[in-house]
XYZ file of C-alpha atoms in Angstrom:
479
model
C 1.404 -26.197 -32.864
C -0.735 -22.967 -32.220
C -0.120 -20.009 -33.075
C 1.882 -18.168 -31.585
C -0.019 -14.816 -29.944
C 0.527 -11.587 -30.418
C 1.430 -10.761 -26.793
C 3.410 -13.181 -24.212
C 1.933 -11.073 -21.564
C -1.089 -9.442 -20.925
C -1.576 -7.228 -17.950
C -4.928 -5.691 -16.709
C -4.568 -2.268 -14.788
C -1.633 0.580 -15.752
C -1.254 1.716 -12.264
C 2.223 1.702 -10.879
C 2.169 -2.196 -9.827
C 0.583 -2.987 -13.463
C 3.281 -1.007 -14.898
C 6.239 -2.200 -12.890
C 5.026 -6.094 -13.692
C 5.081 -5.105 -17.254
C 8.515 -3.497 -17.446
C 9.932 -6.109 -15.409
C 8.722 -9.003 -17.563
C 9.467 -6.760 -21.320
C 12.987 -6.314 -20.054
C 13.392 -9.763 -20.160
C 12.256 -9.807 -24.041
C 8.610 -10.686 -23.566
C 5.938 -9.051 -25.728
C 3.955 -7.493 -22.925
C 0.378 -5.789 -23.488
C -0.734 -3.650 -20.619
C -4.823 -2.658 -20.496
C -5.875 0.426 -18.331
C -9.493 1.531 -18.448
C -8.563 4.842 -17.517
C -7.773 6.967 -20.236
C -4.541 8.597 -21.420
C -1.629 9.875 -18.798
C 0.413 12.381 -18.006
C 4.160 11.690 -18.803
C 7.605 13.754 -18.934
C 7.111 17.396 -19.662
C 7.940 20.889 -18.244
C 5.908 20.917 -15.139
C 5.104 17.156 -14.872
C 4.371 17.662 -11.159
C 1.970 20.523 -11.242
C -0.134 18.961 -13.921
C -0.121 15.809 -13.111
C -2.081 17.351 -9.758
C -3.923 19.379 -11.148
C -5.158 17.793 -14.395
C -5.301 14.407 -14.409
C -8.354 11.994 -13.685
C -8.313 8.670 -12.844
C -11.777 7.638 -12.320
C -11.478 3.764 -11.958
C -8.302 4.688 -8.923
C -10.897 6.382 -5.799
C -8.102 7.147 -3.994
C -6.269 8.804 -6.219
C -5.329 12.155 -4.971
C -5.252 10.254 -1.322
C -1.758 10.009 0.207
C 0.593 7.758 -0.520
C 4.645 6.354 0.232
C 6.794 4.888 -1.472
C 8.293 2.653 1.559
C 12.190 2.219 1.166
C 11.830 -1.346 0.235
C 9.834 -0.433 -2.507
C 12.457 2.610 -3.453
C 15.232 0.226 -3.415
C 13.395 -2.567 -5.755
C 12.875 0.320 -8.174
C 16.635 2.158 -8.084
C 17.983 -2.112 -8.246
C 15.294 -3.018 -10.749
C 13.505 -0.394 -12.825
C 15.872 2.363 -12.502
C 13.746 4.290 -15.399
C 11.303 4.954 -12.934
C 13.838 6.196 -11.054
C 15.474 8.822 -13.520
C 11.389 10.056 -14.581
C 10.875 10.416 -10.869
C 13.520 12.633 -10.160
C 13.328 14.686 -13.249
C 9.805 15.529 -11.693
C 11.044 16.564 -8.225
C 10.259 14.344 -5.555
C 11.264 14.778 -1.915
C 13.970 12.399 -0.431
C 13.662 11.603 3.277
C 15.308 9.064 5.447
C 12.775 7.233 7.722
C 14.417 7.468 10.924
C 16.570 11.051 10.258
C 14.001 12.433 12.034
C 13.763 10.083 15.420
C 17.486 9.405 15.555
C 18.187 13.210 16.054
C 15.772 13.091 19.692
C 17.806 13.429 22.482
C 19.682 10.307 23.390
C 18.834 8.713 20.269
C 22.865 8.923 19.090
C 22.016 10.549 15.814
C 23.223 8.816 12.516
C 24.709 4.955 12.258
C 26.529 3.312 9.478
C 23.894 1.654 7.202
C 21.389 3.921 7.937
C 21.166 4.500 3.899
C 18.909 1.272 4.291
C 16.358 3.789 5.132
C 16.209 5.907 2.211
C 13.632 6.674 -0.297
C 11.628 9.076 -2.371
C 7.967 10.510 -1.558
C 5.752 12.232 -4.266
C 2.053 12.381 -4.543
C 0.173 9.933 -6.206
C -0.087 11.778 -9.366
C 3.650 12.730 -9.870
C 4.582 8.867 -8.883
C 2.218 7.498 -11.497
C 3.495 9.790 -14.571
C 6.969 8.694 -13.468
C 5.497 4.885 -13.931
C 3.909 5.811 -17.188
C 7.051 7.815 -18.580
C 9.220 4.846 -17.532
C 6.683 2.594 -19.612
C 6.438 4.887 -22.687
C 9.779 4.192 -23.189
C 10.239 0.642 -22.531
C 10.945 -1.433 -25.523
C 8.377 -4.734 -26.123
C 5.337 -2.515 -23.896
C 2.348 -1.218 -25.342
C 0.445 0.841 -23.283
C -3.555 1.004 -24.224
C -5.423 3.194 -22.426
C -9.230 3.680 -22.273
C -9.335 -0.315 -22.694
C -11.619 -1.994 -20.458
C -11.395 -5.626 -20.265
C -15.103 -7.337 -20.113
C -14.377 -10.844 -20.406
C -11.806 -13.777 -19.847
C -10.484 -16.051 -22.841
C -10.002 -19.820 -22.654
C -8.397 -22.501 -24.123
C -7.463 -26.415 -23.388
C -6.850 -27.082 -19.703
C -2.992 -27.958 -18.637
C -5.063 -29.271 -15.529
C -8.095 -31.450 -15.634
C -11.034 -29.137 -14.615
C -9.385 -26.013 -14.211
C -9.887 -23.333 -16.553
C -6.675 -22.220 -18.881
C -6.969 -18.654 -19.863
C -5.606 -17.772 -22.780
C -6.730 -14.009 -23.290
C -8.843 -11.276 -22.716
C -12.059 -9.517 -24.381
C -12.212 -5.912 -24.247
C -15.483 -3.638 -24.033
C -15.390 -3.656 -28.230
C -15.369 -6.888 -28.598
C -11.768 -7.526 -29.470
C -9.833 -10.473 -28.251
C -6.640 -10.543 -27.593
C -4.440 -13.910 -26.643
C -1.571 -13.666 -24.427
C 0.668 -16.417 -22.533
C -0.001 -15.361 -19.582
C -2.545 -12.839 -17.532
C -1.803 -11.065 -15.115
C -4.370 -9.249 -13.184
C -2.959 -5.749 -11.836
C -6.259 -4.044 -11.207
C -6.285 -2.764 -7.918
C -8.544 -3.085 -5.132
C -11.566 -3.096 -7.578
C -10.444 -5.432 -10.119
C -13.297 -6.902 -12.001
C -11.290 -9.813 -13.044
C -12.664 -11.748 -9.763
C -15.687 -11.585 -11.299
C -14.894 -12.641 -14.731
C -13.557 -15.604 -13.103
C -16.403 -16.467 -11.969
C -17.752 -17.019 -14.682
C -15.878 -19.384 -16.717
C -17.192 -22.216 -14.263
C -13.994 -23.597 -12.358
C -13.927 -23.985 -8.506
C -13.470 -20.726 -6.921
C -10.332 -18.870 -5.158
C -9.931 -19.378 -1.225
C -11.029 -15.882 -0.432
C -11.216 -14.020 2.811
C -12.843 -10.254 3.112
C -13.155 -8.305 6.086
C -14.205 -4.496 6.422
C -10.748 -2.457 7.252
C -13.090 -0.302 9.070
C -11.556 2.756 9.171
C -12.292 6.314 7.778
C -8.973 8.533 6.750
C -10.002 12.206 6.489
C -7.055 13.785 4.552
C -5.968 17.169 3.609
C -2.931 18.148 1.762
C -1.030 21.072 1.767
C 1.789 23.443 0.228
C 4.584 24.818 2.154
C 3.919 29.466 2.647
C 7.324 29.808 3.956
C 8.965 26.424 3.995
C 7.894 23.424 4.921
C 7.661 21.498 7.797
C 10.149 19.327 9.220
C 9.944 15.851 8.687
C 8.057 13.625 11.445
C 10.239 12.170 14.171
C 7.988 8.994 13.092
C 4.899 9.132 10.138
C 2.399 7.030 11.934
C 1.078 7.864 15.673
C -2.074 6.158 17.181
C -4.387 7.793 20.251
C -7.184 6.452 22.346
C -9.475 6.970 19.195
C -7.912 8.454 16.258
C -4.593 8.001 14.570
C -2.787 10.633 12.458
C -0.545 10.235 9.770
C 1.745 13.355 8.526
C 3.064 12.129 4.902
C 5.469 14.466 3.182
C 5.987 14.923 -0.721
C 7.224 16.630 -3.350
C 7.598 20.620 -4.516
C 7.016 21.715 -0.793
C 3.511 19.929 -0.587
C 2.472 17.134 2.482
C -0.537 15.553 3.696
C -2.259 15.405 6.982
C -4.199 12.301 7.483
C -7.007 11.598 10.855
C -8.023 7.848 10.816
C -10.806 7.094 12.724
C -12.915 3.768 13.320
C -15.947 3.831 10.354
C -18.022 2.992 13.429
C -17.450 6.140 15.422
C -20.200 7.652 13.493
C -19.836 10.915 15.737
C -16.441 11.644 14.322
C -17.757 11.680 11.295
C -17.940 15.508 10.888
C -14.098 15.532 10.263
C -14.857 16.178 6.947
C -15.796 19.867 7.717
C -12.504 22.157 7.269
C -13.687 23.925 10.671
C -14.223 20.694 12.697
C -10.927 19.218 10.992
C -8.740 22.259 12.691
C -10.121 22.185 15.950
C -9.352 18.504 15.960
C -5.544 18.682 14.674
C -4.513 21.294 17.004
C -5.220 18.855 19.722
C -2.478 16.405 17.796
C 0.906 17.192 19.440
C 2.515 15.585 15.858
C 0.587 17.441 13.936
C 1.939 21.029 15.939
C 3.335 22.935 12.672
C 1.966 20.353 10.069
C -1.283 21.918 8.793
C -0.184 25.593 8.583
C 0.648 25.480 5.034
C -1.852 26.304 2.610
C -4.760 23.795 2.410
C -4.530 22.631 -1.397
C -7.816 20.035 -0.554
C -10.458 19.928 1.737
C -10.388 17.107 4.328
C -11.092 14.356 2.012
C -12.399 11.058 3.343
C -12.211 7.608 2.389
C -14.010 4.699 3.616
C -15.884 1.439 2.455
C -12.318 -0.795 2.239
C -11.848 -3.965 2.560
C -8.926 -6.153 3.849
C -8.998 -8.906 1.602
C -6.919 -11.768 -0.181
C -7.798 -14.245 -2.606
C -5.591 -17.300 -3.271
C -5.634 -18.971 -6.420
C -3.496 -22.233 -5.246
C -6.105 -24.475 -2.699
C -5.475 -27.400 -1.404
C -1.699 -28.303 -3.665
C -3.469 -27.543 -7.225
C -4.489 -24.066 -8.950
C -8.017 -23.319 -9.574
C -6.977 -21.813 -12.870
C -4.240 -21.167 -15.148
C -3.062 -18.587 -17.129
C -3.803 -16.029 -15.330
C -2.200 -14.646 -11.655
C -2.884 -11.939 -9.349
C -0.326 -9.309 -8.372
C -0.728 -6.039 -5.559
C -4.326 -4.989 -4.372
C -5.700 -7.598 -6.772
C -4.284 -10.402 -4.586
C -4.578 -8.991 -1.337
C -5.702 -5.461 0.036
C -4.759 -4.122 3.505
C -5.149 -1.153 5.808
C -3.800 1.634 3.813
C -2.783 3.570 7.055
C 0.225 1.698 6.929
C 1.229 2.786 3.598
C 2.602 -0.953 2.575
C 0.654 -1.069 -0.213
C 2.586 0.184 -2.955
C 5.808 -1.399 -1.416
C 4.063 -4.392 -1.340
C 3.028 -4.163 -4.778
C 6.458 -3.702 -5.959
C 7.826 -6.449 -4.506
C 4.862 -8.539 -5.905
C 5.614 -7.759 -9.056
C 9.428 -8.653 -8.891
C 8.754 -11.832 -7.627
C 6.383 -12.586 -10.355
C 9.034 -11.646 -12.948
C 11.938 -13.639 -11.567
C 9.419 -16.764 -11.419
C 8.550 -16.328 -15.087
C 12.234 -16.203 -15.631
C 12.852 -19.103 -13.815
C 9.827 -20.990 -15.219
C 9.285 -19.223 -18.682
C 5.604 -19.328 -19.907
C 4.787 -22.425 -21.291
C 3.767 -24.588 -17.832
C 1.197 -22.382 -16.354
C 0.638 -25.405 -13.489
C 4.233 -24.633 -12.472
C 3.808 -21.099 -12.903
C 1.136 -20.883 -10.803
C 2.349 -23.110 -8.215
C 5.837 -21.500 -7.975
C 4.088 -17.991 -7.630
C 1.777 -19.016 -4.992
C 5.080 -20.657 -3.034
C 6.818 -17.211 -3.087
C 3.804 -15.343 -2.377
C 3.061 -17.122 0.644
C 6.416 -16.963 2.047
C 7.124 -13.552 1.359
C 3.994 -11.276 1.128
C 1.265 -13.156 3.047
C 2.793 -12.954 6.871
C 2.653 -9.101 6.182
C -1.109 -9.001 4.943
C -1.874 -11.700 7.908
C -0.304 -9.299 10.795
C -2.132 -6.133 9.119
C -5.334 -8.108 9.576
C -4.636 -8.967 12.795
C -4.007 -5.454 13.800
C -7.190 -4.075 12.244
C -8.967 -6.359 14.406
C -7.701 -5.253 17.584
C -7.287 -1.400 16.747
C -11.050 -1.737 15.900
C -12.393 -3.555 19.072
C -9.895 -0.873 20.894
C -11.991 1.981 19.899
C -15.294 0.221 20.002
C -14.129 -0.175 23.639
C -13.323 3.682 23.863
C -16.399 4.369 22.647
C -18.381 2.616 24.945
C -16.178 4.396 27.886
C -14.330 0.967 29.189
C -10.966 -0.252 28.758
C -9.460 -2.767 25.829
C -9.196 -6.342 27.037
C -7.710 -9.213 25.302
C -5.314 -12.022 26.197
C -3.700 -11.656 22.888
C 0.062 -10.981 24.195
C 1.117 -10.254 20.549
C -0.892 -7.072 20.667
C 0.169 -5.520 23.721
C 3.565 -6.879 22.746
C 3.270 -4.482 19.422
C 1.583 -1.709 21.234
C 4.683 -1.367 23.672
C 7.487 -1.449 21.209
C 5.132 1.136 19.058
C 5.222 3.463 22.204
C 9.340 3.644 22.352
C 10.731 3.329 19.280
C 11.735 6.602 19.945
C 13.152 5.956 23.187
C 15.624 3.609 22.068
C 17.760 3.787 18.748
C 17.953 0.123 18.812
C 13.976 -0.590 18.358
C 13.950 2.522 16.642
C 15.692 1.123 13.450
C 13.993 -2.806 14.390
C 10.785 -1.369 14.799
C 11.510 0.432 11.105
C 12.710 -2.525 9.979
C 9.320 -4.232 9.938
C 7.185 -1.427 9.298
C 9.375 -0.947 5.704
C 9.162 -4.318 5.381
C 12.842 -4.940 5.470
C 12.616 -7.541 7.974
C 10.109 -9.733 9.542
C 9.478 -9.276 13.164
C 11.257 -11.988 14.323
C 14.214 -11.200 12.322
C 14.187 -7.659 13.138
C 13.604 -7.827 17.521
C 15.717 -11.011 17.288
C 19.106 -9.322 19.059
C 19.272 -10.872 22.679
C 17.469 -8.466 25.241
C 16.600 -6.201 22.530
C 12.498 -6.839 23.892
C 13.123 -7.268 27.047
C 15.303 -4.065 27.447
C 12.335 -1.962 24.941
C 9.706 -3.123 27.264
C 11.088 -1.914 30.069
C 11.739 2.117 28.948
C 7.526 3.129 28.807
C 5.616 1.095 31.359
C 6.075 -1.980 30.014
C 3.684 -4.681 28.567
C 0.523 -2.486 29.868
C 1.702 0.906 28.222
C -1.038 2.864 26.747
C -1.688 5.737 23.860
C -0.611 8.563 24.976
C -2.048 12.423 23.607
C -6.135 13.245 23.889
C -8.630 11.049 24.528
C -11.484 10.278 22.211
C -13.586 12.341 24.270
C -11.304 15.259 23.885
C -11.244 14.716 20.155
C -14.836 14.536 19.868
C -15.527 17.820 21.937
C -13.131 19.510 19.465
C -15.184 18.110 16.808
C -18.558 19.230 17.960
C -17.426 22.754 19.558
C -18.486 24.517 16.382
């Protein structure tokens, strides 16, 4: 018999997926080994928020002082699941919202309904959610945490199927190897473990890529005063720019403008003076950027949507090693269903190793890939699906015509998007799906619920409502 290796887990990235996968496979007595090429954290401490903001880098994570949710799906997988998170993140003061308190308290909306709870969570900025995930992991026992560990290479050893490579382990930028039961890569958007793949000579992952083709121009701010109530809904879309408003903790929030990468005349939204002139044309954004700018309009570009499946055709083209989060698949971020998604990756990974253990990584893989596919890939496949159409939309817009496509599903989701907050009905169906709660069949499935929504806002050929890209752009280029 081998040996048996030091680690039964080794996982590559100590974001917050990365460290959720870990602490949900150590709790179940593995040996886990996480590897972060960033260098040491920021945990628990007297002002945990404040310098988690202000002094810590994470070069290999771009968007790191971008905003981000916490959806409530992913809230309640970490209050049912990893409740240490939970506990670190509130000793560090996050902000908890409701996602329809807001839009239920409109007139005729009926205000509050039992089960409404369902809608719960807890914002924070990046930062202050990533030293609760590291505080939670300091603690766990069976985890070891290396930091400023970069993982250069991919270990093998005798196939458990013919022509597929096994891994066994990892090789860090010294040179040291380490051998694990099981890999898992949790390295984000720009994981290099694709590549390392590569290399060790088996047939290659079903991949598809496509450029998200957005730009998100965000500034964050703190509260002078108080600050601003929360957003009847986060997410609103105009002819040619969306804005998000996301709020977060100790009395900060952040504004976000998304705008197609090729409407290279919008570009100058990164200037602080061109950003204002812009907002102010943003009915949702009335009250939202009269804080005290803690950033500049920070932009963010070059993203891909992309997935990569590792099961083709009935039979894994490796072993040993599986994908969870970004690493797997990467979406639109303006959706904010990454980090949810993430979450729930990583559960599902850790209740198939406890229903499979370690030692068949053909069954691992295979039983991985069945709940990924049934649970996770519908979302990333209508997030696609929307980029493509939101894109050509504004491409239209730009070219002065109108948007036509015989796609029903879009104009289907464009019209429900336009009155969820007409209706408290698609209101909390139309949250359903966008917290990944529910799918969209499950969540519109009440009889009439469609055909009533589609008849409160024009119907089926409803259009954005607020400024038009023109109006936008003359903002932008007054100065």
């Amino acid at each position: 018999m081998p040996e048996r290796p030091e680690q039964d887990v080794i996982v590559i990235g100590g974001g917050p997926v990365g460290l959720a996968t870990a602490m949900s496979l150590a709790g179940q007595g593995l040996r886990v080994t996480v590897l972060e090429r960033d260098g040491e954290a920021v945990v628990a401490g007297p002002d945990v928020a404040e310098h988690a903001w202000g002094q810590w880098h994470r070069p290999g994570v771009s968007q790191f002082r971008q905003p981000h949710i916490l959806l409530p799906v992913g809230a309640a997988l970490l209050r049912a699941r990893l409740p240490q998170v939970v506990d670190a993140l509130e000793a560090a003061g996050p902000l908890r919202i409701n996602f329809v308190a807001a839009g239920r308290e409109l007139p005729g909306m009926g205000g509050p309904r039992p089960g409404d709870e369902r809608y719960d969570t807890l914002t924070a900025r990046r930062p202050v959610l990533d030293a609760a995930f590291a505080t939670a992991a300091a603690a766990t026992p069976g985890l070891t945490v290396r930091r400023g560990t970069e993982v250069t290479g991919l270990l093998t050893g005798a196939e458990q199927l013919e022509g597929r490579p096994r891994v066994t382990g990892v090789v860090t930028q010294d040179g040291e190897e380490l051998r694990a039961a099981l890999v898992v890569d949790a390295g984000g958007r720009n994981s290099p473990v694709s590549a390392l793949l590569a290399r060790l000579g088996g047939p290659p992952p079903a991949s598809e890529r496509a450029e998200a083709g957005f730009v998100y121009y965000a500034r964050t701010y703190r509260a002078v005063g108080g600050a601003p109530a929360q957003a009847p809904w986060p997410l609103n879309h105009h002819e040619g720019v969306s804005t998000i408003v996301i709020p977060a903790d100790h009395d900060t929030w952040s504004a976000v403008l998304v705008v197609s990468s090729r409407d290279h005349a919008l570009k100058a939204l990164h200037d602080p003076s061109a950003w204002e002139r812009a907002v102010k044309l943003l009915p949702e954004l009335d009250g939202r950027t009269d804080g005290e700018p803690i950033t500049a309009p920070q932009a963010m570009a070059g993203l891909h949507s992309r997935i990569q499946r590792t099961v083709v055709e009935g039979r894994p083209v490796v072993t040993g090693l599986l994908h969870v989060g970004d690493a797997w698949a990467s979406t639109d971020p303006q959706f904010g269903l990454g980090l949810s998604m993430g979450m729930t990756h990583a559960t599902a990974l850790a209740d198939t190793v406890a229903a499979t253990g370690l030692t068949d990584t053909v069954d691992l893989a295979l039983r991985f890939d069945e709940v990924t596919e049934r649970t996770l890939a519908p979302v990333y496949g209508r997030l696609r699906e929307w980029d493509h159409h939101r894109l050509a939309e504004i491409d239209a817009a730009i070219a002065g015509r109108p948007y036509e496509t015989d796609d029903p599903g879009w104009h289907l989701t464009n019209a429900l998007d336009g009155v969820k907050l007409a209706d408290p009905d698609v209101l909390r169906a139309f949250t359903e799906v966008a917290c990944m709660l529910d799918s969209p069949e499950g969540a519109f499935g009440a009889p009439g619920l469609v055909e009533r929504a589609l008849t409160l806002n024009g119907g089926p050929d409803w259009t954005w409502p607020g400024p038009s890209r023109a109006e936008v752009l003359a903002a932008v280029q007054a100065g």
